[in-house]
Coordinates of N, CA and C in Angstrom, one line a residue:
X218 N 0.8 -1.2 0.0 CA 0.0 0.0 0.0 C 0.9 1.2 0.0
X219 N 0.2 2.4 0.0 CA 0.8 3.7 0.0 C 0.4 4.4 1.3
X220 N 1.4 5.1 2.0 CA 1.1 5.9 3.1 C 1.5 7.3 2.7
X221 N 0.6 8.3 2.8 CA 0.9 9.7 2.5 C 0.9 10.5 3.8
X222 N 2.1 11.2 4.0 CA 2.2 12.1 5.1 C 2.2 13.5 4.5
X223 N 1.2 14.4 4.9 CA 1.1 15.7 4.4 C 1.0 16.7 5.5
X224 N 1.6 17.9 5.3 CA 1.4 19.0 6.2 C 0.9 20.2 5.4
X225 N 0.3 21.1 6.1 CA -0.1 22.4 5.5 C 0.5 23.5 6.2
X226 N 0.9 24.5 5.5 CA 1.5 25.7 6.1 C 0.4 26.8 6.2
X227 N 0.8 28.0 6.6 CA -0.1 29.1 6.8 C -0.8 29.5 5.5
X228 N -0.3 29.2 4.4 CA -0.9 29.6 3.1 C -1.8 28.4 2.6
X229 N -2.0 27.4 3.4 CA -2.8 26.3 3.1 C -2.3 25.4 1.9
X230 N -1.0 25.6 1.5 CA -0.5 24.7 0.5 C -0.1 23.4 1.2
X231 N -0.1 22.3 0.4 CA 0.2 21.0 0.9 C 1.6 20.6 0.5
X232 N 2.3 20.0 1.4 CA 3.6 19.4 1.1 C 3.7 18.1 2.0
X233 N 4.6 17.2 1.6 CA 4.7 16.0 2.3 C 5.5 15.0 1.6
X234 N 5.4 13.8 2.1 CA 6.2 12.6 1.6 C 5.3 11.5 1.3
X235 N 5.6 10.7 0.3 CA 4.8 9.5 0.0 C 5.7 8.3 0.3
X236 N 5.3 7.3 1.0 CA 6.0 6.1 1.3 C 5.3 5.0 0.5
X237 N 6.0 4.2 -0.3 CA 5.4 3.2 -1.1 C 6.1 1.9 -0.9
X238 N 5.2 0.8 -1.0 CA 5.8 -0.5 -1.0 C 6.0 -0.9 -2.5
X239 N 6.6 -2.0 -2.7 CA 6.9 -2.5 -4.1 C 5.6 -2.6 -4.9
X240 N 4.6 -3.2 -4.3 CA 3.3 -3.4 -5.0 C 2.7 -2.1 -5.5
X241 N 2.7 -1.1 -4.6 CA 2.0 0.2 -5.0 C 2.8 1.0 -6.0
X242 N 4.2 0.8 -6.0 CA 5.0 1.5 -6.9 C 5.1 0.9 -8.3
X243 N 4.5 -0.3 -8.4 CA 4.5 -1.0 -9.7 C 5.9 -1.5 -10.1
X244 N 6.8 -1.7 -9.2 CA 8.1 -2.1 -9.5 C 8.5 -3.2 -8.4
X245 N 8.8 -4.4 -8.8 CA 9.1 -5.4 -7.9 C 10.5 -5.3 -7.2
X246 N 11.4 -4.5 -7.8 CA 12.7 -4.4 -7.1 C 12.7 -3.3 -6.0
X247 N 11.8 -2.4 -6.0 CA 11.7 -1.4 -5.0 C 11.1 -1.9 -3.7
X248 N 11.9 -2.1 -2.7 CA 11.3 -2.5 -1.4 C 10.7 -1.3 -0.7
X249 N 11.4 -0.2 -0.8 CA 10.9 1.0 0.0 C 11.3 2.2 -0.8
X250 N 10.4 3.2 -0.9 CA 10.6 4.4 -1.6 C 10.0 5.6 -0.9
X251 N 10.8 6.7 -0.8 CA 10.2 7.9 -0.2 C 10.3 9.0 -1.3
X252 N 9.2 9.6 -1.7 CA 9.2 10.6 -2.7 C 8.6 11.9 -2.2
X253 N 8.9 13.0 -2.8 CA 8.1 14.2 -2.5 C 6.7 14.1 -3.1
X254 N 5.8 14.9 -2.7 CA 4.4 14.8 -3.2 C 4.3 14.9 -4.7
X255 N 5.3 15.5 -5.4 CA 5.3 15.6 -6.8 C 5.9 14.3 -7.5
X256 N 6.3 13.4 -6.7 CA 6.9 12.1 -7.3 C 8.4 12.1 -7.4
X257 N 9.1 13.2 -7.1 CA 10.5 13.3 -7.1 C 11.1 12.3 -6.0
X258 N 12.1 11.5 -6.5 CA 12.7 10.5 -5.5 C 13.5 11.2 -4.5
X259 N 13.4 10.8 -3.2 CA 14.2 11.3 -2.1 C 15.1 10.1 -1.6
X260 N 14.5 9.0 -1.4 CA 15.2 7.8 -1.0 C 14.5 6.6 -1.6
X261 N 15.4 5.7 -2.1 CA 14.9 4.5 -2.7 C 15.8 3.3 -2.3
X262 N 15.1 2.3 -1.8 CA 15.9 1.1 -1.4 C 15.5 0.0 -2.4
X263 N 16.5 -0.5 -3.2 CA 16.3 -1.6 -4.2 C 16.8 -2.8 -3.5
X264 N 15.9 -3.5 -2.8 CA 16.2 -4.7 -2.1 C 16.7 -5.9 -2.9
X265 N 16.1 -6.0 -4.1 CA 16.5 -7.1 -5.0 C 17.9 -7.0 -5.4
X266 N 18.5 -5.8 -5.6 CA 19.9 -5.6 -6.1 C 20.8 -5.1 -5.0
X267 N 20.3 -4.9 -3.8 CA 21.1 -4.4 -2.7 C 21.6 -3.0 -2.9
X268 N 20.7 -2.1 -3.4 CA 21.1 -0.7 -3.7 C 20.3 0.3 -3.0
X269 N 20.9 1.4 -2.7 CA 20.1 2.6 -2.0 C 20.4 3.8 -2.9
X270 N 19.3 4.5 -3.2 CA 19.5 5.7 -3.9 C 19.0 6.9 -3.1
X271 N 19.8 8.0 -3.1 CA 19.5 9.2 -2.4 C 19.3 10.2 -3.5
X272 N 18.1 10.8 -3.7 CA 17.8 11.7 -4.8 C 17.9 10.9 -6.1
X273 N 17.9 9.6 -6.1 CA 18.0 8.8 -7.3 C 16.8 7.8 -7.3
X274 N 16.0 7.8 -8.4 CA 14.9 6.9 -8.5 C 15.3 5.5 -8.8
X275 N 16.4 5.3 -9.5 CA 16.8 4.0 -9.8 C 18.3 3.8 -9.6
X276 N 18.7 3.5 -8.3 CA 20.1 3.4 -8.0 C 20.8 2.3 -8.9
X277 N 22.0 2.6 -9.3 CA 22.8 1.7 -10.2 C 24.0 1.1 -9.5
X278 N 24.3 1.5 -8.3 CA 25.4 1.0 -7.5 C 24.9 0.9 -6.1
X279 N 25.7 0.3 -5.2 CA 25.3 0.1 -3.8 C 24.8 1.3 -3.1
X280 N 25.5 2.5 -3.2 CA 25.0 3.7 -2.7 C 25.1 4.7 -3.9
X281 N 24.0 5.2 -4.4 CA 23.9 6.1 -5.5 C 23.3 7.4 -5.1
X282 N 24.1 8.5 -5.1 CA 23.7 9.7 -4.5 C 23.8 10.8 -5.6
X283 N 22.7 11.5 -5.8 CA 22.6 12.7 -6.7 C 22.5 13.9 -5.9
X284 N 23.5 14.8 -5.9 CA 23.5 16.0 -5.1 C 24.8 16.1 -4.3
X285 N 24.8 17.0 -3.4 CA 26.0 17.3 -2.6 C 25.8 16.6 -1.2
X286 N 26.9 16.0 -0.8 CA 26.9 15.3 0.5 C 27.7 16.1 1.5
X287 N 27.3 16.0 2.8 CA 28.0 16.7 3.9 C 28.3 15.6 4.9
X288 N 29.5 15.4 5.3 CA 29.9 14.4 6.3 C 30.6 15.2 7.4
X289 N 30.1 15.1 8.6 CA 30.8 15.7 9.7 C 31.1 14.6 10.8
X290 N 32.2 14.8 11.5 CA 32.6 13.9 12.5 C 33.5 14.6 13.4
X291 N 33.4 14.3 14.7 CA 34.1 15.1 15.7 C 35.4 14.5 16.1
X292 N 35.6 13.2 15.8 CA 36.9 12.5 16.2 C 37.1 11.3 15.3
X293 N 38.4 11.0 15.2 CA 38.7 9.8 14.4 C 38.5 10.0 12.9
X294 N 38.3 8.9 12.2 CA 38.2 8.9 10.8 C 36.8 9.4 10.4
X295 N 36.7 10.4 9.5 CA 35.5 11.0 9.1 C 34.9 10.2 7.9
X296 N 35.7 9.8 6.9 CA 35.3 9.0 5.8 C 36.4 7.9 5.6
X297 N 36.0 6.7 5.6 CA 36.9 5.6 5.4 C 36.5 4.8 4.2
X298 N 37.4 4.6 3.3 CA 37.1 3.7 2.1 C 38.0 2.5 2.2
X299 N 37.4 1.3 2.2 CA 38.2 0.1 2.2 C 37.9 -0.6 0.9
X300 N 39.0 -1.0 0.2 CA 38.9 -1.7 -1.0 C 39.3 -3.1 -0.8
X301 N 38.4 -4.1 -1.0 CA 38.7 -5.5 -0.8 C 38.9 -6.2 -2.2
X302 N 38.8 -5.4 -3.2 CA 38.9 -6.0 -4.6 C 40.2 -5.5 -5.2
X303 N 40.2 -5.5 -6.5 CA 41.4 -5.1 -7.3 C 41.3 -3.8 -8.0
X304 N 40.2 -3.2 -8.0 CA 40.0 -2.0 -8.7 C 40.5 -0.8 -7.9
X305 N 40.3 0.5 -8.5 CA 40.7 1.7 -7.8 C 39.9 1.8 -6.5
X306 N 40.6 2.3 -5.4 CA 39.9 2.6 -4.1 C 39.1 3.9 -4.2
X307 N 39.6 4.8 -4.9 CA 39.0 6.1 -5.0 C 39.3 6.7 -6.4
X308 N 38.3 7.2 -7.1 CA 38.5 7.8 -8.4 C 37.6 9.1 -8.4
X309 N 38.2 10.2 -8.5 CA 37.4 11.5 -8.5 C 37.6 12.1 -9.9
X310 N 36.5 12.3 -10.6 CA 36.5 12.9 -11.9 C 35.7 14.2 -11.9
X311 N 36.3 15.2 -12.3 CA 35.7 16.5 -12.4 C 35.4 16.9 -13.9
X312 N 35.0 15.9 -14.6 CA 34.7 16.1 -16.0 C 35.6 15.4 -17.0
X313 N 36.8 15.1 -16.5 CA 37.7 14.3 -17.4 C 38.1 13.1 -16.6
X314 N 38.6 12.1 -17.3 CA 39.0 10.8 -16.6 C 40.2 11.0 -15.8
X315 N 40.3 10.3 -14.6 CA 41.4 10.2 -13.8 C 42.0 11.6 -13.2
X316 N 41.1 12.5 -12.8 CA 41.5 13.7 -12.2 C 42.3 13.4 -10.9
X317 N 41.8 12.4 -10.1 CA 42.5 12.1 -8.9 C 42.1 10.6 -8.6
X318 N 43.1 9.7 -8.6 CA 42.9 8.3 -8.4 C 43.8 7.8 -7.3
X319 N 43.2 6.9 -6.4 CA 44.0 6.1 -5.5 C 43.7 4.7 -5.9
X320 N 44.8 4.0 -6.3 CA 44.6 2.6 -6.8 C 44.6 1.6 -5.6
X321 N 44.3 0.4 -5.9 CA 44.2 -0.7 -4.8 C 45.5 -0.8 -4.0
X322 N 46.7 -0.4 -4.6 CA 48.0 -0.5 -3.9 C 48.3 0.7 -3.1
X323 N 47.4 1.7 -3.2 CA 47.6 3.0 -2.4 C 48.4 4.0 -3.2
X324 N 48.7 3.8 -4.5 CA 49.4 4.7 -5.3 C 48.4 5.8 -5.7
X325 N 48.9 7.1 -5.8 CA 48.0 8.2 -6.1 C 48.4 8.7 -7.5
X326 N 47.4 9.0 -8.3 CA 47.6 9.6 -9.6 C 46.8 10.9 -9.7
X327 N 47.4 11.9 -10.2 CA 46.7 13.2 -10.4 C 46.8 13.5 -11.9
X328 N 45.6 13.4 -12.6 CA 45.6 13.6 -14.0 C 46.1 12.4 -14.8
X329 N 46.4 11.3 -14.2 CA 46.9 10.1 -14.8 C 46.7 8.9 -13.9
X330 N 46.6 7.7 -14.5 CA 46.5 6.5 -13.7 C 47.9 6.4 -13.0
X331 N 47.9 6.1 -11.7 CA 49.2 6.0 -11.0 C 50.0 4.9 -11.4
X332 N 51.3 5.1 -11.7 CA 52.3 4.1 -12.0 C 53.3 4.0 -10.9
X333 N 53.4 5.0 -10.0 CA 54.3 5.0 -8.9 C 53.5 5.4 -7.6
X334 N 54.2 5.6 -6.5 CA 53.5 6.1 -5.3 C 52.8 7.4 -5.6
X335 N 53.4 8.3 -6.4 CA 52.7 9.5 -6.8 C 53.0 9.8 -8.2
X336 N 52.0 9.9 -9.0 CA 52.2 10.2 -10.5 C 51.3 11.4 -10.7
X337 N 51.9 12.4 -11.4 CA 51.3 13.7 -11.8 C 51.4 13.9 -13.3
X338 N 50.3 14.2 -13.9 CA 50.3 14.6 -15.3 C 49.6 15.9 -15.5
X339 N 50.3 16.9 -16.0 CA 49.7 18.2 -16.3 C 50.6 18.8 -17.3
X340 N 50.1 19.3 -18.4 CA 50.9 19.9 -19.5 C 51.4 21.3 -19.1
X341 N 50.9 21.9 -18.0 CA 51.4 23.2 -17.6 C 52.5 22.9 -16.6
X342 N 53.5 23.7 -16.6 CA 54.6 23.6 -15.7 C 54.6 24.8 -14.7
X343 N 54.8 24.7 -13.5 CA 55.2 23.5 -12.7 C 54.0 22.6 -12.4
X344 N 54.2 21.3 -12.1 CA 53.2 20.4 -11.8 C 53.0 20.2 -10.3
X345 N 54.0 20.5 -9.5 CA 54.0 20.3 -8.1 C 54.4 21.5 -7.3
X346 N 53.7 21.9 -6.3 CA 54.1 23.0 -5.4 C 54.2 22.5 -4.0
X347 N 55.4 22.7 -3.4 CA 55.6 22.3 -2.0 C 55.7 23.6 -1.2
X348 N 54.9 23.7 -0.1 CA 54.9 25.0 0.7 C 55.3 24.8 2.1
X349 N 56.0 25.8 2.6 CA 56.3 25.9 4.1 C 55.2 26.8 4.7
X350 N 55.0 27.9 4.0 CA 53.9 28.8 4.3 C 53.5 29.5 3.0
X351 N 52.7 30.5 3.1 CA 52.2 31.2 1.9 C 53.3 31.8 1.0
X352 N 54.3 32.3 1.7 CA 55.4 33.0 1.0 C 56.6 32.0 0.6
X353 N 56.8 31.0 1.5 CA 57.9 30.2 1.3 C 57.6 28.9 0.6
X354 N 57.8 28.8 -0.7 CA 57.4 27.6 -1.4 C 58.4 27.3 -2.6
X355 N 58.4 26.1 -3.1 CA 59.1 25.8 -4.2 C 58.2 25.0 -5.2
X356 N 58.6 25.0 -6.4 CA 57.8 24.2 -7.4 C 58.7 23.3 -8.2
X357 N 58.1 22.2 -8.6 CA 58.8 21.2 -9.4 C 58.0 21.0 -10.7
X358 N 58.7 20.9 -11.8 CA 58.0 20.7 -13.1 C 58.8 20.0 -14.1
X359 N 58.2 19.4 -15.0 CA 58.9 18.7 -16.1 C 58.3 19.4 -17.4
X360 N 59.2 20.0 -18.2 CA 58.8 20.7 -19.4 C 58.9 19.8 -20.6
X361 N 58.4 20.3 -21.7 CA 58.5 19.5 -23.0 C 59.9 19.2 -23.2
X362 N 60.2 17.9 -23.5 CA 61.6 17.5 -23.7 C 62.1 16.7 -22.5
X363 N 61.4 16.8 -21.4 CA 61.8 16.1 -20.2 C 62.7 16.8 -19.2
X364 N 63.0 18.1 -19.4 CA 63.9 18.8 -18.5 C 63.1 19.0 -17.2
X365 N 63.8 18.8 -16.0 CA 63.3 19.0 -14.7 C 63.5 20.5 -14.3
X366 N 62.5 21.2 -13.8 CA 62.7 22.5 -13.3 C 62.4 22.6 -11.8
X367 N 63.2 23.2 -11.1 CA 63.0 23.4 -9.7 C 63.2 24.9 -9.4
X368 N 62.2 25.5 -8.8 CA 62.2 26.9 -8.6 C 61.8 27.2 -7.1
X369 N 62.4 28.2 -6.5 CA 62.1 28.7 -5.2 C 61.5 30.0 -5.3
X370 N 60.5 30.4 -4.4 CA 59.8 31.7 -4.4 C 59.8 32.4 -3.1
X371 N 61.0 32.7 -2.6 CA 61.1 33.5 -1.4 C 62.5 34.2 -1.5
X372 N 62.6 35.4 -1.1 CA 63.9 36.1 -1.2 C 65.0 35.4 -0.5
X373 N 66.1 35.3 -1.3 CA 67.3 34.6 -0.8 C 67.1 33.1 -0.6
X374 N 66.1 32.5 -1.1 CA 65.9 31.0 -1.0 C 66.9 30.3 -1.9
X375 N 67.4 29.2 -1.5 CA 68.3 28.4 -2.3 C 67.8 27.0 -2.4
X376 N 68.5 26.1 -3.0 CA 68.2 24.7 -3.2 C 69.3 23.9 -2.5
X377 N 69.0 23.1 -1.6 CA 70.0 22.3 -0.9 C 69.9 20.8 -1.3
X378 N 70.9 20.2 -1.6 CA 70.9 18.7 -1.9 C 71.8 18.1 -0.8
X379 N 71.2 17.3 0.1 CA 71.9 16.8 1.2 C 72.0 15.3 1.2
X380 N 73.1 14.7 1.5 CA 73.2 13.2 1.6 C 72.9 12.7 3.0
X381 N 72.7 11.4 3.1 CA 72.5 10.8 4.4 C 73.7 11.0 5.3
X382 N 74.9 11.0 4.8 CA 76.1 11.2 5.6 C 76.4 12.6 6.0
X383 N 75.5 13.5 5.6 CA 75.7 14.9 6.0 C 76.3 15.8 5.0
X384 N 76.9 15.3 3.9 CA 77.4 16.1 2.8 C 76.3 16.8 2.1
X385 N 76.6 18.0 1.6 CA 75.6 18.8 0.9 C 76.1 19.7 -0.2
X386 N 75.3 20.0 -1.1 CA 75.5 21.0 -2.1 C 74.4 22.0 -2.0
X387 N 74.7 23.3 -2.0 CA 73.7 24.4 -1.9 C 73.9 25.2 -3.1
X388 N 72.8 25.5 -3.8 CA 72.7 26.4 -4.9 C 71.9 27.6 -4.5
X389 N 72.5 28.8 -4.6 CA 71.9 30.0 -4.3 C 71.6 30.9 -5.5
X390 N 71.0 32.0 -5.3 CA 70.7 32.9 -6.5 C 71.9 33.5 -7.1
X391 N 73.0 33.5 -6.3 CA 74.3 34.0 -6.8 C 75.2 33.0 -7.4
X392 N 74.7 31.7 -7.4 CA 75.5 30.6 -8.0 C 76.2 29.8 -6.9

């Protein structure tokens, strides 16, 4: 059956939610559905396929969300993703493939599938910025042809190459 919960506000307009079982929704896979009074999906549980949709009328994966999510937590891990398979653990796409990928081995790729612990692909140089604070930072980049560029961006900043035994080479702006 269908259960309708409605409220009226001071202007006497009606709003509410509709709760439907599979039989009343006309779809045998929907165990439970919550819609707005205009039929727009709010929550759908697809028991036959083990899926939940939030703002999705027909969820296609275990948790299918349309819209913005907000997760708050006061202590410990706020969001934890555990991958028990062989595919990517996390893949964030902002319109193009592989904007940010964490693979099953924990390797991170930005703009590219990870091939190392950290892989970065961007045709603009520099590709990496390392900061101490807003003013004290350095950039790393690879330009066309494969040349490595290292640049510092603070007055009198230099580049130090130090070995484990304490030996070092320092490059300053004066050479």
